[in-house]
Tab-separated table of C-alpha atoms in Angstrom:
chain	number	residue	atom	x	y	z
A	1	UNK	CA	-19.595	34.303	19.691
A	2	UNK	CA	-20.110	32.291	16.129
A	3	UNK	CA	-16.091	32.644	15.667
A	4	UNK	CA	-15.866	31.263	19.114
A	5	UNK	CA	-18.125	27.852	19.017
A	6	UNK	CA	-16.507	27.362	14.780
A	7	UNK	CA	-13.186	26.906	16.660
A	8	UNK	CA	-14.723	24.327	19.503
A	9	UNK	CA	-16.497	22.457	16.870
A	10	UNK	CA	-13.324	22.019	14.663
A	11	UNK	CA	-10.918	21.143	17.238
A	12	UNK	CA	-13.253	19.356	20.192
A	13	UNK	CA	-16.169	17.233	20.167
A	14	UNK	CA	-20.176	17.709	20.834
A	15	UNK	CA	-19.953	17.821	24.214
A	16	UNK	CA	-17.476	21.172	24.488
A	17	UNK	CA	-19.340	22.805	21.647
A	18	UNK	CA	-22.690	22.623	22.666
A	19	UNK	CA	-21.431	24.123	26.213
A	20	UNK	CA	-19.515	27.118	24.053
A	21	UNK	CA	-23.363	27.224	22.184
A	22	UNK	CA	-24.951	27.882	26.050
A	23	UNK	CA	-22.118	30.489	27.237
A	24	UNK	CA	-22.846	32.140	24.385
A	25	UNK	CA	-26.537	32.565	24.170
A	26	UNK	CA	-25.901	33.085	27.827
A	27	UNK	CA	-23.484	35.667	27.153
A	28	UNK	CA	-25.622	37.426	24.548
A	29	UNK	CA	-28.323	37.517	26.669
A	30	UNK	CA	-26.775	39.343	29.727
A	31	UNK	CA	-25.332	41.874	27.295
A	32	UNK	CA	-27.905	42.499	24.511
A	33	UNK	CA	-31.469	41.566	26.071
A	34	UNK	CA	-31.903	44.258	28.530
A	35	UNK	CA	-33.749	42.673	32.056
A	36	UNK	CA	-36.840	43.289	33.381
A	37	UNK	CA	-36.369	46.215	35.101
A	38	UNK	CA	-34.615	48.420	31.987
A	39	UNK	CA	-36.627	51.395	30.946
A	40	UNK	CA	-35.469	49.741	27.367
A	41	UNK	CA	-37.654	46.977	27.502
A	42	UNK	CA	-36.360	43.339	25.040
A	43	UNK	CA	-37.820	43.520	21.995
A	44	UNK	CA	-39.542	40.142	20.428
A	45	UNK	CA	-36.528	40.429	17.516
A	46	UNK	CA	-33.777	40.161	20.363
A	47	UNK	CA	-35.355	36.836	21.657
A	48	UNK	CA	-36.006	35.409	17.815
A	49	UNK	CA	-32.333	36.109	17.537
A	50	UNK	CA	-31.323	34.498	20.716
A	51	UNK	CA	-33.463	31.244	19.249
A	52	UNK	CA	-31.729	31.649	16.047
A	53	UNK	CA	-28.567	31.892	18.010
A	54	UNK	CA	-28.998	28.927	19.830
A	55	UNK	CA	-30.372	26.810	16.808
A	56	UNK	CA	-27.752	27.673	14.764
A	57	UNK	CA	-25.251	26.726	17.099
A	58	UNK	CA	-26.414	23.245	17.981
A	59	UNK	CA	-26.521	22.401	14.440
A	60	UNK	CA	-22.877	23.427	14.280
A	61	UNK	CA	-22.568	21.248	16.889
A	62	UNK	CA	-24.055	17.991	15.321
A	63	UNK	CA	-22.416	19.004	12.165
A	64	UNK	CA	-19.011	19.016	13.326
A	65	UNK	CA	-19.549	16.261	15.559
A	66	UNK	CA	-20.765	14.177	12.310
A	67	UNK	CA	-17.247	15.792	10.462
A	68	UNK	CA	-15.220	14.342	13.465
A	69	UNK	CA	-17.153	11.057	13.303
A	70	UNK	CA	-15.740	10.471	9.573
A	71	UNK	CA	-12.466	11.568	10.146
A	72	UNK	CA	-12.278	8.825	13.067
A	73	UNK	CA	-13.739	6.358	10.552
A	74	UNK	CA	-10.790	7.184	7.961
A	75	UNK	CA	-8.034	6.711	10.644
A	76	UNK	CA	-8.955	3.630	12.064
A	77	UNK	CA	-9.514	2.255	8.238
A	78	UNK	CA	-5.950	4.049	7.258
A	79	UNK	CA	-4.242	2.216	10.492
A	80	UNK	CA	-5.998	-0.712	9.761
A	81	UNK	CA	-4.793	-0.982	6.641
A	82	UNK	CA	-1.183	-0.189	7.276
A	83	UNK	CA	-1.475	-2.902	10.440
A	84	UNK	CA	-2.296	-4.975	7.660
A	85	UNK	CA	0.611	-4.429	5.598
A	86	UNK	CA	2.807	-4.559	8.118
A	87	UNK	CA	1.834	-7.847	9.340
A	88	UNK	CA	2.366	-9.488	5.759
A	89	UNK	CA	5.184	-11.756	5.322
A	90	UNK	CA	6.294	-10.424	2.400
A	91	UNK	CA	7.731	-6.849	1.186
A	92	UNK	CA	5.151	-4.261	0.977
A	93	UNK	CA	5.757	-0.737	-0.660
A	94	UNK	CA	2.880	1.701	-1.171
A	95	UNK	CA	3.230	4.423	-3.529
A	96	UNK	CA	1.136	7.874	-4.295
A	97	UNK	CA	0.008	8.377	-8.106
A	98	UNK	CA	3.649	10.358	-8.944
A	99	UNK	CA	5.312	6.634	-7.672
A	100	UNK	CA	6.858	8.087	-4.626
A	101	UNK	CA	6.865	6.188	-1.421
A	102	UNK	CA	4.880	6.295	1.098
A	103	UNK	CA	4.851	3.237	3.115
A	104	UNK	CA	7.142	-0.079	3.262
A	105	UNK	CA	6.849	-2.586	5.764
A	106	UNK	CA	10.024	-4.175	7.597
A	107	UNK	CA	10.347	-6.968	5.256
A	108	UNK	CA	10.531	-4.247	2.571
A	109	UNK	CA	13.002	-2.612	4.213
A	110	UNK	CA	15.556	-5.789	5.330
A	111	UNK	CA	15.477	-6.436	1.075
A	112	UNK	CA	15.847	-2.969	0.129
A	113	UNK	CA	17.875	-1.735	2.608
A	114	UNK	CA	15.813	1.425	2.819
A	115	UNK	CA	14.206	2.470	6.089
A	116	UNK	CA	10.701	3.761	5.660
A	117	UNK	CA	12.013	7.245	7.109
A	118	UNK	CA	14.156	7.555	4.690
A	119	UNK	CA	12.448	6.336	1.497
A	120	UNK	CA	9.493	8.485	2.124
A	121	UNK	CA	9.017	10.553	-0.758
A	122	UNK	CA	11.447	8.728	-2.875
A	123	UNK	CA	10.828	7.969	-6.317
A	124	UNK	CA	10.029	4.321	-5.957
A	125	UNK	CA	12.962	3.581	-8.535
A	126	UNK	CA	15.518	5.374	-6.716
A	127	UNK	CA	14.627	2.950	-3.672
A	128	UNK	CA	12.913	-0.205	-5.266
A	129	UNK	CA	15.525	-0.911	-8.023
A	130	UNK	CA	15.160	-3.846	-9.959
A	131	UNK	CA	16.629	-5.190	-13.118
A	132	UNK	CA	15.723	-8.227	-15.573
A	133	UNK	CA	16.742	-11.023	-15.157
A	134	UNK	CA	19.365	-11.432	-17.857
A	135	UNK	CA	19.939	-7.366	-18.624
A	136	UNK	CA	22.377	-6.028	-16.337
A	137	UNK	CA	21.594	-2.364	-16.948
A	138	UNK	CA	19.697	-0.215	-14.469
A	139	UNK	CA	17.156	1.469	-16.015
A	140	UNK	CA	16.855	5.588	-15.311
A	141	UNK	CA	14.386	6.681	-12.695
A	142	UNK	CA	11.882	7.906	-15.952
A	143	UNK	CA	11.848	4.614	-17.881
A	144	UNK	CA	12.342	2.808	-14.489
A	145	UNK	CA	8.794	4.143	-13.448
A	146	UNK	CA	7.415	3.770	-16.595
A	147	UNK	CA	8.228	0.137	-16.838
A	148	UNK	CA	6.969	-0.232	-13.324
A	149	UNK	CA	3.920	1.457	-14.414
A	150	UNK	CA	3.757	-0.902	-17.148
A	151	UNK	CA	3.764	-3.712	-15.019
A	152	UNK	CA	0.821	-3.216	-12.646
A	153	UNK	CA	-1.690	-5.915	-12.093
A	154	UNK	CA	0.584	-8.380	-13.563
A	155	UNK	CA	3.200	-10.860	-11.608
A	156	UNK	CA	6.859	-10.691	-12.497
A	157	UNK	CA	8.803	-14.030	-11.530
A	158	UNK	CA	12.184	-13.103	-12.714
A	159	UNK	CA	13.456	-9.883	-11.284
A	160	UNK	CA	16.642	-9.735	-9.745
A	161	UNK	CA	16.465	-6.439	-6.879
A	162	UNK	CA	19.422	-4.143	-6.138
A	163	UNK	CA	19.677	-3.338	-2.380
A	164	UNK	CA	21.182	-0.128	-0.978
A	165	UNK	CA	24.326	-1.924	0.327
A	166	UNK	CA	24.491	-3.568	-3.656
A	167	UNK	CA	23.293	-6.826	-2.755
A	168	UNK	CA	21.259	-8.529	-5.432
A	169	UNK	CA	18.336	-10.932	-4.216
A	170	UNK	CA	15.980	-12.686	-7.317
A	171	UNK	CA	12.304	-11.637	-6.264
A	172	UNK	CA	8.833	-12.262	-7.422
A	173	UNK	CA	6.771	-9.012	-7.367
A	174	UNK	CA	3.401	-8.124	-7.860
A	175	UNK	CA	1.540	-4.657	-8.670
A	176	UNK	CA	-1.795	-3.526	-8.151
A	177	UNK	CA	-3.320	-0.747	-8.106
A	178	UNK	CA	-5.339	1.175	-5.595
A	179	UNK	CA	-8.150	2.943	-7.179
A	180	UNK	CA	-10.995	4.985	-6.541
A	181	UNK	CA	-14.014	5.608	-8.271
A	182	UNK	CA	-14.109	9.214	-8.425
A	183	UNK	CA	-10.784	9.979	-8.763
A	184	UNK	CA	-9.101	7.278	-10.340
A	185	UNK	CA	-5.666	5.644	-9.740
A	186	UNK	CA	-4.463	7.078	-6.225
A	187	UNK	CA	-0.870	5.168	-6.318
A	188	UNK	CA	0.425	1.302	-6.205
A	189	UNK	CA	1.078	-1.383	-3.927
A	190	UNK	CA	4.209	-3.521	-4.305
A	191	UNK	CA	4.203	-7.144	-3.070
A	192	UNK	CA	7.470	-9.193	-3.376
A	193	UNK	CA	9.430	-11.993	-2.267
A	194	UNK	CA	12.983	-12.996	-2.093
A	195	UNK	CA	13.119	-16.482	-4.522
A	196	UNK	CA	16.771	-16.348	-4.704
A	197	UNK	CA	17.084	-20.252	-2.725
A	198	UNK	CA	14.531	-21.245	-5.153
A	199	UNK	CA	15.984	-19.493	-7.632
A	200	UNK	CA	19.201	-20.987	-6.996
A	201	UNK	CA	17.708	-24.855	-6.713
A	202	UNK	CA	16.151	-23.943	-9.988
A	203	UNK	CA	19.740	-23.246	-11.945
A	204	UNK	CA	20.933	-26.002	-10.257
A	205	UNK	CA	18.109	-28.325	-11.518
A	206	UNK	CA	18.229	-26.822	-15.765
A	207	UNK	CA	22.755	-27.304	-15.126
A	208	UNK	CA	21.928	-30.664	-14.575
A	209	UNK	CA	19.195	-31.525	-17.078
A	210	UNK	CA	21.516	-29.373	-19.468
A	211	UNK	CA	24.394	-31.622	-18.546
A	212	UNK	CA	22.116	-35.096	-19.294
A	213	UNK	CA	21.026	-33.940	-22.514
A	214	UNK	CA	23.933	-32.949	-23.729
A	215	UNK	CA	26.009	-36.373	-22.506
A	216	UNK	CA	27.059	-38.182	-25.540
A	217	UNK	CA	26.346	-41.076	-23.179
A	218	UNK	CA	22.461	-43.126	-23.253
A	219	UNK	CA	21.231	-41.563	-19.707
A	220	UNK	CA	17.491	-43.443	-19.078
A	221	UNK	CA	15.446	-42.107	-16.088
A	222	UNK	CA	12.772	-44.733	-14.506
A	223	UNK	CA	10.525	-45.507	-11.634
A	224	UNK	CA	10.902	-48.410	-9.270
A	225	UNK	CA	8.704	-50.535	-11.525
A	226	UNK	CA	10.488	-49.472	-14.944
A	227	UNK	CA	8.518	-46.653	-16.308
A	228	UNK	CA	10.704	-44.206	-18.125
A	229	UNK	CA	11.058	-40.869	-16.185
A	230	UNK	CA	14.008	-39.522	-18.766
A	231	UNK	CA	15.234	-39.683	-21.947
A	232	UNK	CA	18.502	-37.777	-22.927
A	233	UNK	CA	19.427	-37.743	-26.608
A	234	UNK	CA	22.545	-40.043	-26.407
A	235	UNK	CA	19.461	-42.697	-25.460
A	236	UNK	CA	17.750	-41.631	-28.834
A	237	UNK	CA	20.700	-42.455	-30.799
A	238	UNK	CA	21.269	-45.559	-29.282
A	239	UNK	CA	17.734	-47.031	-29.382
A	240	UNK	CA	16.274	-44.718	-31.708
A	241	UNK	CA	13.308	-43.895	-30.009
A	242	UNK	CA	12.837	-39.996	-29.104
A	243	UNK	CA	11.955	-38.872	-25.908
A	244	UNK	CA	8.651	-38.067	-26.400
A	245	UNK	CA	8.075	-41.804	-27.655
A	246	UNK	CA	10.078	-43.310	-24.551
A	247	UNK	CA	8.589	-41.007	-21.723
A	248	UNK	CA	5.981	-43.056	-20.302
């Protein structure tokens, strides 16, 4: 009957078990304690081992019950955790320790282009492919990882990201780690956001100042009650002050 209540406790609860524990002392004792009335009569080692029997099974019970108990904690932490992630504004990728993918959240997969049924088990570089800012060569998936790798725990500003379909998108991204204290590094998670209006207004902004400094022309920036904002060096020539002596 021990095979019998080892498969309740693994795949039910206490309540099922400890009923497989009583059909089978009950069991056990119709078959292997003769009654009253047998010319055999029960010996006082057939009732230790039906107390045995019975012990032994209700800790099997509470043992199991205590197994399922912590399993139940780890799911509703694990869904909790992906809720979390999902909920976040910004891309989300979780990898395992050999950088494949196992979780993105929809804003992770609107930039990448990847759906998370897809890019499951990926090499994160084959579906989170990024490039510097002013190198346009891919990297390989080996030193693609690598410099991932490389770059946990620290805040990248100017990445530009290649989506499936080819579009490019500037991002800021962010790698940490997840850890455990045993064990070590388990994987990664990958936070990012598409800059690329900011980006953009940024270009714009240095084109401009570019363009003022470089005017052959005396361009003066001030505030509404004359402080000097800006100082080009057409202004220098003219007055011959420098810009860090007219600024202010």
């Amino acid at each position: 009957f021990f095979p019998a209540i080892f498969v309740t406790a693994v795949l039910s609860r206490l309540g099922p078990t400890l009923l497989a524990v009583f059909l089978g002392g009950l069991s056990a004792a119709v078959w292997f304690i003769p009654p009253d009335d047998s010319p055999i009569p029960a010996t006082n080692s057939a009732w230790a081992g039906m107390v045995l029997f019975a012990i032994s099974g209700v800790l099997i019970a509470v043992l199991s019950e205590r197994m399922h108990r912590k399993a139940d904690q780890v799911k509703r932490e694990r869904e909790r955790f992906f809720v979390t992630l999902s909920s976040i504004g910004d891309g989300v990728i979780v990898t395992n320790a050999n950088a494949c993918v196992e979780f993105m959240n929809s804003v992770a997969e609107q930039l990448t282009g990847w759906q998370l049924t897809e890019a499951r088990g990926q090499q994160l570089a084959a579906v989170f492919r990024t490039v510097e800012e002013r190198s346009p060569v891919v990297d390989d998936s080996a030193s693609a990882v690598a410099k991932l790798n490389n770059s946990l725990g620290k805040t990248q500003p100017h990445v530009v990201l290649l989506a499936k379909d080819g579009k490019q998108r500037f991002i800021q991204t962010t790698a940490s780690p997840i850890r455990d204290q045993s064990i070590g590094v388990l994987g990664a998670v990958w936070v990012f956001r598409d800059i690329s209006q900011q980006r953009a207004s940024q270009l714009v902004a240095s084109r401009l100042a570019a363009l003022v400094d470089s005017s052959e022309d005396a361009i003066i920036g001030q505030t509404f009650d004359g402080q000097v904002t800006d100082w080009n060096s057409g202004a220098e020539k003219l007055f011959g002050f420098t810009a860090d002596e007219a600024v202010g």
